[in-house]
Structures are given as C-alpha cells and as structure tokens.
Amino acid sequence: MKMRLFKLSPWLATMAFTVAAIILVVLFRYSRNDGIWDVGQEFEAVSTGLQKGPGYPPVFAYWISGTGGEVRKVLRLLKAVYHPRNHYLLHLDAGSSVSERTELAQLVQSEKIFVSFRNVDVVGKTYVVDRTGPSAVAATLHGAAVLLRINKNWDWLITLSSSDYPLVSQDDLLYVFSSLPRDLNFIDHTSDLGWKEYERFDKIIVDPSLYLDRNSHSFTATETRSTPEAFKIFTGSPWMILSRPFLEHCVHSWDNLPRKLLMYFTNVAYAMESYFQTVICNSPEFQNTTVNNDLRYFIWDNPPKLDPLFLNQSNYKDMIKSRAAFARRFVEDEPVLQVVDQKILKRPTNGVALGKWCSVLSKEQNGENADDQCSSWSDINAIKQKKAGKRLKSLVLELVSDQKMHENQCK
Ligand SMILES: *[C@@H]1O[C@H](CO)[C@@H](O)[C@H](O)[C@H]1NC(C)=O
Ligand SMILES: *[C@@H]1O[C@H](CO)[C@@H](O)[C@H](O)[C@H]1NC(C)=O
C-alpha cells in the first residue's frame, strides 16, 4: 500500500520514524519492576475471592493521569472510583517532582484496603506528556501496556484525568456494564473533520516531549502534507472506555495498522483526539464494537476554548440529567464534589466510596470512625444498584440499541 504520508522531506521522515520508534521502545521498556511502583509489594496479598464470568460483574482498569501539584486531586479521584475488583494505575507526568510521586505512593500505601488488594500502582519513572501532542497517545498506550501485563482480569480501560469525577458509584458502573458485551468500546468519533482537516491533519507538528525529559511544547513545521488517502481519519473526545481486546490489538497485535497510524499521528496535533478513533474505525474487526459516546458530561464556552469549562454547583442538576458516568472539569476541592460524595458516592471525607463490598458497621458501632466503613470487607463480587445506576443504564441501553448503534458507527 502506497501512503502519501511518507512523501515527506527526508529529515522530516527520519524524524517521524525516530519518534515512532521511541514510542515503541517506551511501550515495551516497562515491566512491573521497572518504573512502576507496586504499592504494597512487601505485604502479603489477601485472597480477594474475585470471581469472573457469566453472572459476575466485569472488572475495570483505570488510567488516571495528572501533573505537578495534583497529588491530593488524584488521590481523591482514586478514592471516589475505588472498588477492590478494579485495577488502578496512577501517573503524574514530568511536571511533577520525584518527591510528589513518592508522596502519592506513600499516601496510597498508607491505606489498608489499597495495600490489601494490591490493585493500585503508581508510575514512578515518569515522562513528559504534552496533551496537545502525540506524547499523550504514547502515555495512554504505555498505561494500557502496563495494565495488560500486570492484571489479567480487567475487561475495560477507563481513562481519567485528575480534573474528572464520577457521577455514579462503582457498584452502579459495574452493574450497567455487567449486561454489555465485553468487546464494546465507548469512543466518541466522527469523520466530519471540518476546520480540523487543515489545522490539525495537514500541518506537521513535532512533539519534543517524546525525546526530551523536561516539559516542552509541540511546534509546527513549516512544511504541510495532504490528508492521507490510505485510511480515513476520525476525530472525537480524548476520553474513552476501551475494551481489552481492542487495546491488545493496539499494543500487541502483529497487525500493521496501529503502528502505521502511530507513525502518522506522531506528527499530528491533539493526536489523542484522533489516534484511537482512526485505528478502530479503520479496523474491520473492531468497527462494529464502537459506541459513539464517551459517557462524560462537560460544557464548552461559547466560542469553545481549548478545554471545557470548569463545573460548579450551578451545573449539578444538568450533570445528573445528562445520565453520564463521569464529568469534567473540576478545580481542586470544588464544593460540588462534596455534594456528589454525599448524595451519590456515599463517600466519607477521607474514605473510599461506599460499596456493597464494604462491611458497614452500624452508626453507633462506627461512631467517629465514619472513614473506616470500608476498612473491612465481605464479598467483592456483590454489587448493589442505586438510582444513578438506573440513569446510566437507560442512557447506555439507548446508545447500544441495534439501530442507534449502527447508525452512528464510524460515519
Ligand atoms: C459489521 O457490520 C456490518 C453492517 O451490519 C456488516 O456488514 C459486517 O459484516 C460487520 N463486520 C463484522 C466484522 O462483523
Ligand atoms: C459556575 O459555572 C457557571 C457556568 O459554567 C458560571 O457562569 C459561573 O460563573 C460559575 N460560578 C462560580 C462561582 O464560579
């Protein structure tokens, strides 16, 4: 297959190739003992009693990314989305200091549940991520590769940033996903590129984050290229819920497409809004697994800026009405998050969100130790659905209904 994307001046082609090679090296360099802090490794793992398969809830993997100054934000989000079934990989990019990453690992390690279930890991050896450049794709692929290696149980990967917050409890999310085919991918996408065709895909950018170890911004090369014809470009929200089979396809498969596209997107601005969309919609075996929605609530300013608006109390009703699973963006300690904690997650100030798995003591017994309700537990295969779960389920059922799903796939 002849691809126009390779008709670049020699230096640029060399650059593109070098950078793609670096991404691949980054992907395969890490193992559990190299760069990932396995919090709790010196403790004996408990027998979790995790059951999988028909009749049992699925398992999620979470890739939670943040930067310097966001240790507490990331920890709060972790507690809000925590469930012993799941696996969590926390990443603070190179905008953070070693002491911040150490602090995050220590804070995780100081929680009995996290240590007992050994299902929270922290990326210790970090790297630079410029979310406007392809290094954000490299980071996500790295997170997926690590999670695929260290946990054989998860069914879906959910990507979150430190500015996100859940609108449903994990019990509710597990409940809604229990009845879904495990190969579905929630990925917002369109091939209607509009202004992006020229601004994003015809311009060539170079993201120094891929080979430097300090924060840097992508820059645009003077040369342009025409939009490729060998594949169709799709674009959409950078936040998604991807199935394990699809991520194995991206990370491990011998199929050439994910790697070819990685080379192309190495020079595309906001690659995180196009890479996975383009891979999935150009892969016949995965096209039919797409659900065209990211299950997130956010609002844009008018005219839209680079990021959606920060949400606050005045948005609470609309957040609930949206039936979404997550909302973004929130500033640290935004008061509306406390409302979400109390009304939806039943999360005590410093504790993890309450679930059916917690063995809740009665109020009198528990007294002042409200934070400790989940420090002992019972069956982690049992979940209890609540109102928020019903809302999300009605949205998801609409999205996956035969007709709606086909109408919106990779168009
Ligand atoms: C995907 O769906 C289309 C339309 O229903 C169908 O023609 C095609 O065979 C399906 N592809 C796969 C791999 O199942
Ligand atoms: C809350 O958000 C709304 C709409 O997004 C905005 O107009 C308002 O100024 C915000 N309020 C505060 C206190 O930040």
mmCIF file with all atom_site columns, C-alpha atoms in Angstrom, residues 9-144:
data_model
loop_
_atom_site.group_PDB
_atom_site.id
_atom_site.type_symbol
_atom_site.label_atom_id
_atom_site.label_alt_id
_atom_site.label_comp_id
_atom_site.label_asym_id
_atom_site.label_entity_id
_atom_site.label_seq_id
_atom_site.pdbx_PDB_ins_code
_atom_site.Cartn_x
_atom_site.Cartn_y
_atom_site.Cartn_z
_atom_site.occupancy
_atom_site.B_iso_or_equiv
_atom_site.pdbx_formal_charge
_atom_site.auth_seq_id
_atom_site.auth_comp_id
_atom_site.auth_asym_id
_atom_site.auth_atom_id
_atom_site.pdbx_PDB_model_num
ATOM 1   C CA . SER A 1 9   ? 11.211  15.679  3.065  1.00 0.00 ? 9   SER A CA 1
ATOM 2   C CA . PRO A 1 10  ? 13.942  13.293  4.219  1.00 0.00 ? 10  PRO A CA 1
ATOM 3   C CA . TRP A 1 11  ? 14.667  14.997  7.536  1.00 0.00 ? 11  TRP A CA 1
ATOM 4   C CA . LEU A 1 12  ? 11.032  15.039  8.495  1.00 0.00 ? 12  LEU A CA 1
ATOM 5   C CA . ALA A 1 13  ? 10.524  11.421  7.513  1.00 0.00 ? 13  ALA A CA 1
ATOM 6   C CA . THR A 1 14  ? 13.550  10.455  9.557  1.00 0.00 ? 14  THR A CA 1
ATOM 7   C CA . MET A 1 15  ? 12.230  12.430  12.465 1.00 0.00 ? 15  MET A CA 1
ATOM 8   C CA . ALA A 1 16  ? 8.807   10.805  12.227 1.00 0.00 ? 16  ALA A CA 1
ATOM 9   C CA . PHE A 1 17  ? 10.374  7.392   12.122 1.00 0.00 ? 17  PHE A CA 1
ATOM 10  C CA . THR A 1 18  ? 12.709  8.068   15.040 1.00 0.00 ? 18  THR A CA 1
ATOM 11  C CA . VAL A 1 19  ? 9.925   9.373   17.212 1.00 0.00 ? 19  VAL A CA 1
ATOM 12  C CA . ALA A 1 20  ? 7.640   6.430   16.395 1.00 0.00 ? 20  ALA A CA 1
ATOM 13  C CA . ALA A 1 21  ? 10.500  4.101   17.275 1.00 0.00 ? 21  ALA A CA 1
ATOM 14  C CA . ILE A 1 22  ? 10.887  5.902   20.598 1.00 0.00 ? 22  ILE A CA 1
ATOM 15  C CA . ILE A 1 23  ? 7.190   5.402   21.346 1.00 0.00 ? 23  ILE A CA 1
ATOM 16  C CA . LEU A 1 24  ? 7.517   1.695   20.693 1.00 0.00 ? 24  LEU A CA 1
ATOM 17  C CA . VAL A 1 25  ? 10.575  1.467   22.936 1.00 0.00 ? 25  VAL A CA 1
ATOM 18  C CA . VAL A 1 26  ? 8.703   3.315   25.689 1.00 0.00 ? 26  VAL A CA 1
ATOM 19  C CA . LEU A 1 27  ? 5.861   0.832   25.304 1.00 0.00 ? 27  LEU A CA 1
ATOM 20  C CA . PHE A 1 28  ? 7.926   -2.242  25.754 1.00 0.00 ? 28  PHE A CA 1
ATOM 21  C CA . ARG A 1 29  ? 10.572  -0.999  28.142 1.00 0.00 ? 29  ARG A CA 1
ATOM 22  C CA . TYR A 1 30  ? 8.460   -1.120  31.243 1.00 0.00 ? 30  TYR A CA 1
ATOM 23  C CA . SER A 1 31  ? 7.801   -4.156  33.299 1.00 0.00 ? 31  SER A CA 1
ATOM 24  C CA . ARG A 1 32  ? 6.299   -4.407  36.721 1.00 0.00 ? 32  ARG A CA 1
ATOM 25  C CA . ASN A 1 33  ? 9.673   -3.928  38.374 1.00 0.00 ? 33  ASN A CA 1
ATOM 26  C CA . ASP A 1 34  ? 10.914  -1.212  36.137 1.00 0.00 ? 34  ASP A CA 1
ATOM 27  C CA . GLY A 1 35  ? 9.401   2.180   36.652 1.00 0.00 ? 35  GLY A CA 1
ATOM 28  C CA . ILE A 1 36  ? 6.127   1.043   38.181 1.00 0.00 ? 36  ILE A CA 1
ATOM 29  C CA . TRP A 1 37  ? 5.808   1.200   41.912 1.00 0.00 ? 37  TRP A CA 1
ATOM 30  C CA . ASP A 1 38  ? 3.830   -1.782  43.018 1.00 0.00 ? 38  ASP A CA 1
ATOM 31  C CA . VAL A 1 39  ? 2.428   -0.333  46.179 1.00 0.00 ? 39  VAL A CA 1
ATOM 32  C CA . GLY A 1 40  ? 2.217   -2.977  48.880 1.00 0.00 ? 40  GLY A CA 1
ATOM 33  C CA . GLN A 1 41  ? 4.634   -5.447  47.355 1.00 0.00 ? 41  GLN A CA 1
ATOM 34  C CA . GLU A 1 42  ? 6.176   -6.116  50.749 1.00 0.00 ? 42  GLU A CA 1
ATOM 35  C CA . PHE A 1 43  ? 2.811   -7.146  52.128 1.00 0.00 ? 43  PHE A CA 1
ATOM 36  C CA . GLU A 1 44  ? 1.167   -10.485 51.725 1.00 0.00 ? 44  GLU A CA 1
ATOM 37  C CA . ALA A 1 45  ? -1.676  -10.213 49.197 1.00 0.00 ? 45  ALA A CA 1
ATOM 38  C CA . VAL A 1 46  ? -5.067  -11.210 50.560 1.00 0.00 ? 46  VAL A CA 1
ATOM 39  C CA . SER A 1 47  ? -7.072  -13.788 48.750 1.00 0.00 ? 47  SER A CA 1
ATOM 40  C CA . THR A 1 48  ? -9.521  -11.440 47.089 1.00 0.00 ? 48  THR A CA 1
ATOM 41  C CA . GLY A 1 49  ? -12.139 -14.002 46.106 1.00 0.00 ? 49  GLY A CA 1
ATOM 42  C CA . LEU A 1 50  ? -12.599 -12.280 42.758 1.00 0.00 ? 50  LEU A CA 1
ATOM 43  C CA . GLN A 1 51  ? -14.999 -14.196 40.535 1.00 0.00 ? 51  GLN A CA 1
ATOM 44  C CA . LYS A 1 52  ? -15.354 -13.550 36.831 1.00 0.00 ? 52  LYS A CA 1
ATOM 45  C CA . GLY A 1 53  ? -17.516 -14.747 34.015 1.00 0.00 ? 53  GLY A CA 1
ATOM 46  C CA . PRO A 1 54  ? -21.223 -15.096 33.320 1.00 0.00 ? 54  PRO A CA 1
ATOM 47  C CA . GLY A 1 55  ? -23.291 -13.897 36.239 1.00 0.00 ? 55  GLY A CA 1
ATOM 48  C CA . TYR A 1 56  ? -20.447 -11.856 37.740 1.00 0.00 ? 56  TYR A CA 1
ATOM 49  C CA . PRO A 1 57  ? -19.697 -8.165  37.261 1.00 0.00 ? 57  PRO A CA 1
ATOM 50  C CA . PRO A 1 58  ? -16.855 -7.150  34.919 1.00 0.00 ? 58  PRO A CA 1
ATOM 51  C CA . VAL A 1 59  ? -13.529 -5.642  36.007 1.00 0.00 ? 59  VAL A CA 1
ATOM 52  C CA . PHE A 1 60  ? -12.282 -2.154  35.090 1.00 0.00 ? 60  PHE A CA 1
ATOM 53  C CA . ALA A 1 61  ? -8.758  -0.847  34.756 1.00 0.00 ? 61  ALA A CA 1
ATOM 54  C CA . TYR A 1 62  ? -8.275  2.861   35.372 1.00 0.00 ? 62  TYR A CA 1
ATOM 55  C CA . TRP A 1 63  ? -5.519  5.024   33.908 1.00 0.00 ? 63  TRP A CA 1
ATOM 56  C CA . ILE A 1 64  ? -5.541  8.214   35.971 1.00 0.00 ? 64  ILE A CA 1
ATOM 57  C CA . SER A 1 65  ? -3.223  10.975  34.803 1.00 0.00 ? 65  SER A CA 1
ATOM 58  C CA . GLY A 1 66  ? -2.177  14.179  36.486 1.00 0.00 ? 66  GLY A CA 1
ATOM 59  C CA . THR A 1 67  ? 0.743   16.531  36.804 1.00 0.00 ? 67  THR A CA 1
ATOM 60  C CA . GLY A 1 68  ? 2.662   18.560  39.402 1.00 0.00 ? 68  GLY A CA 1
ATOM 61  C CA . GLY A 1 69  ? 0.584   19.918  42.297 1.00 0.00 ? 69  GLY A CA 1
ATOM 62  C CA . GLU A 1 70  ? -2.143  17.317  41.826 1.00 0.00 ? 70  GLU A CA 1
ATOM 63  C CA . VAL A 1 71  ? -1.279  14.649  44.392 1.00 0.00 ? 71  VAL A CA 1
ATOM 64  C CA . ARG A 1 72  ? -4.371  15.293  46.501 1.00 0.00 ? 72  ARG A CA 1
ATOM 65  C CA . LYS A 1 73  ? -6.630  15.652  43.493 1.00 0.00 ? 73  LYS A CA 1
ATOM 66  C CA . VAL A 1 74  ? -5.512  12.297  42.106 1.00 0.00 ? 74  VAL A CA 1
ATOM 67  C CA . LEU A 1 75  ? -5.876  10.618  45.497 1.00 0.00 ? 75  LEU A CA 1
ATOM 68  C CA . ARG A 1 76  ? -9.400  11.962  45.955 1.00 0.00 ? 76  ARG A CA 1
ATOM 69  C CA . LEU A 1 77  ? -10.398 10.756  42.492 1.00 0.00 ? 77  LEU A CA 1
ATOM 70  C CA . LEU A 1 78  ? -8.888  7.334   43.232 1.00 0.00 ? 78  LEU A CA 1
ATOM 71  C CA . LYS A 1 79  ? -10.993 7.063   46.393 1.00 0.00 ? 79  LYS A CA 1
ATOM 72  C CA . ALA A 1 80  ? -14.099 8.177   44.515 1.00 0.00 ? 80  ALA A CA 1
ATOM 73  C CA . VAL A 1 81  ? -13.732 5.463   41.846 1.00 0.00 ? 81  VAL A CA 1
ATOM 74  C CA . TYR A 1 82  ? -12.259 2.740   44.050 1.00 0.00 ? 82  TYR A CA 1
ATOM 75  C CA . HIS A 1 83  ? -13.541 -0.819  44.057 1.00 0.00 ? 83  HIS A CA 1
ATOM 76  C CA . PRO A 1 84  ? -11.474 -3.890  45.032 1.00 0.00 ? 84  PRO A CA 1
ATOM 77  C CA . ARG A 1 85  ? -12.355 -5.648  41.751 1.00 0.00 ? 85  ARG A CA 1
ATOM 78  C CA . ASN A 1 86  ? -10.658 -2.997  39.641 1.00 0.00 ? 86  ASN A CA 1
ATOM 79  C CA . HIS A 1 87  ? -7.041  -2.061  38.959 1.00 0.00 ? 87  HIS A CA 1
ATOM 80  C CA . TYR A 1 88  ? -5.678  1.496   39.112 1.00 0.00 ? 88  TYR A CA 1
ATOM 81  C CA . LEU A 1 89  ? -2.553  2.934   37.559 1.00 0.00 ? 89  LEU A CA 1
ATOM 82  C CA . LEU A 1 90  ? -1.743  6.482   38.642 1.00 0.00 ? 90  LEU A CA 1
ATOM 83  C CA . HIS A 1 91  ? 0.532   8.676   36.571 1.00 0.00 ? 91  HIS A CA 1
ATOM 84  C CA . LEU A 1 92  ? 1.925   12.101  37.404 1.00 0.00 ? 92  LEU A CA 1
ATOM 85  C CA . ASP A 1 93  ? 3.805   13.398  34.363 1.00 0.00 ? 93  ASP A CA 1
ATOM 86  C CA . ALA A 1 94  ? 7.199   15.089  34.348 1.00 0.00 ? 94  ALA A CA 1
ATOM 87  C CA . GLY A 1 95  ? 5.589   18.324  35.541 1.00 0.00 ? 95  GLY A CA 1
ATOM 88  C CA . SER A 1 96  ? 5.682   16.614  38.967 1.00 0.00 ? 96  SER A CA 1
ATOM 89  C CA . SER A 1 97  ? 8.717   16.158  41.189 1.00 0.00 ? 97  SER A CA 1
ATOM 90  C CA . VAL A 1 98  ? 10.115  12.885  42.464 1.00 0.00 ? 98  VAL A CA 1
ATOM 91  C CA . SER A 1 99  ? 9.017   13.883  45.953 1.00 0.00 ? 99  SER A CA 1
ATOM 92  C CA . GLU A 1 100 ? 5.429   14.361  44.751 1.00 0.00 ? 100 GLU A CA 1
ATOM 93  C CA . ARG A 1 101 ? 5.386   10.936  43.142 1.00 0.00 ? 101 ARG A CA 1
ATOM 94  C CA . THR A 1 102 ? 6.898   9.447   46.276 1.00 0.00 ? 102 THR A CA 1
ATOM 95  C CA . GLU A 1 103 ? 4.272   11.221  48.368 1.00 0.00 ? 103 GLU A CA 1
ATOM 96  C CA . LEU A 1 104 ? 1.484   9.839   46.175 1.00 0.00 ? 104 LEU A CA 1
ATOM 97  C CA . ALA A 1 105 ? 2.870   6.314   46.512 1.00 0.00 ? 105 ALA A CA 1
ATOM 98  C CA . GLN A 1 106 ? 3.190   6.739   50.281 1.00 0.00 ? 106 GLN A CA 1
ATOM 99  C CA . LEU A 1 107 ? -0.352  8.044   50.616 1.00 0.00 ? 107 LEU A CA 1
ATOM 100 C CA . VAL A 1 108 ? -1.633  5.071   48.643 1.00 0.00 ? 108 VAL A CA 1
ATOM 101 C CA . GLN A 1 109 ? 0.465   2.764   50.784 1.00 0.00 ? 109 GLN A CA 1
ATOM 102 C CA . SER A 1 110 ? -0.986  4.205   53.984 1.00 0.00 ? 110 SER A CA 1
ATOM 103 C CA . GLU A 1 111 ? -4.480  2.914   53.118 1.00 0.00 ? 111 GLU A CA 1
ATOM 104 C CA . LYS A 1 112 ? -5.128  -0.581  54.346 1.00 0.00 ? 112 LYS A CA 1
ATOM 105 C CA . ILE A 1 113 ? -7.515  -1.522  51.516 1.00 0.00 ? 113 ILE A CA 1
ATOM 106 C CA . PHE A 1 114 ? -5.213  -0.424  48.692 1.00 0.00 ? 114 PHE A CA 1
ATOM 107 C CA . VAL A 1 115 ? -2.394  -2.432  50.197 1.00 0.00 ? 115 VAL A CA 1
ATOM 108 C CA . SER A 1 116 ? -4.543  -5.467  50.950 1.00 0.00 ? 116 SER A CA 1
ATOM 109 C CA . PHE A 1 117 ? -5.912  -5.765  47.433 1.00 0.00 ? 117 PHE A CA 1
ATOM 110 C CA . ARG A 1 118 ? -2.682  -4.626  45.777 1.00 0.00 ? 118 ARG A CA 1
ATOM 111 C CA . ASN A 1 119 ? -4.671  -3.079  42.992 1.00 0.00 ? 119 ASN A CA 1
ATOM 112 C CA . VAL A 1 120 ? -3.211  0.419   42.922 1.00 0.00 ? 120 VAL A CA 1
ATOM 113 C CA . ASP A 1 121 ? 0.097   1.107   41.163 1.00 0.00 ? 121 ASP A CA 1
ATOM 114 C CA . VAL A 1 122 ? 1.969   4.347   40.653 1.00 0.00 ? 122 VAL A CA 1
ATOM 115 C CA . VAL A 1 123 ? 4.184   5.161   37.678 1.00 0.00 ? 123 VAL A CA 1
ATOM 116 C CA . GLY A 1 124 ? 7.457   6.010   39.417 1.00 0.00 ? 124 GLY A CA 1
ATOM 117 C CA . LYS A 1 125 ? 9.758   6.633   36.491 1.00 0.00 ? 125 LYS A CA 1
ATOM 118 C CA . THR A 1 126 ? 7.764   9.273   34.720 1.00 0.00 ? 126 THR A CA 1
ATOM 119 C CA . TYR A 1 127 ? 7.999   11.028  31.380 1.00 0.00 ? 127 TYR A CA 1
ATOM 120 C CA . VAL A 1 128 ? 6.861   14.247  29.766 1.00 0.00 ? 128 VAL A CA 1
ATOM 121 C CA . VAL A 1 129 ? 3.338   14.459  28.426 1.00 0.00 ? 129 VAL A CA 1
ATOM 122 C CA . ASP A 1 130 ? 2.166   17.315  26.247 1.00 0.00 ? 130 ASP A CA 1
ATOM 123 C CA . ARG A 1 131 ? -1.547  16.697  25.986 1.00 0.00 ? 131 ARG A CA 1
ATOM 124 C CA . THR A 1 132 ? -1.711  18.778  22.809 1.00 0.00 ? 132 THR A CA 1
ATOM 125 C CA . GLY A 1 133 ? 0.800   16.460  21.163 1.00 0.00 ? 133 GLY A CA 1
ATOM 126 C CA . PRO A 1 134 ? 1.277   12.770  20.408 1.00 0.00 ? 134 PRO A CA 1
ATOM 127 C CA . SER A 1 135 ? 3.071   12.149  23.720 1.00 0.00 ? 135 SER A CA 1
ATOM 128 C CA . ALA A 1 136 ? -0.426  11.876  25.255 1.00 0.00 ? 136 ALA A CA 1
ATOM 129 C CA . VAL A 1 137 ? -1.098  8.878   22.972 1.00 0.00 ? 137 VAL A CA 1
ATOM 130 C CA . ALA A 1 138 ? 2.261   7.355   23.913 1.00 0.00 ? 138 ALA A CA 1
ATOM 131 C CA . ALA A 1 139 ? 1.391   7.771   27.610 1.00 0.00 ? 139 ALA A CA 1
ATOM 132 C CA . THR A 1 140 ? -2.020  6.122   27.196 1.00 0.00 ? 140 THR A CA 1
ATOM 133 C CA . LEU A 1 141 ? -0.538  3.235   25.219 1.00 0.00 ? 141 LEU A CA 1
ATOM 134 C CA . HIS A 1 142 ? 2.102   2.849   27.895 1.00 0.00 ? 142 HIS A CA 1
ATOM 135 C CA . GLY A 1 143 ? -0.560  2.778   30.616 1.00 0.00 ? 143 GLY A CA 1
ATOM 136 C CA . ALA A 1 144 ? -2.558  0.205   28.661 1.00 0.00 ? 144 ALA A CA 1
#
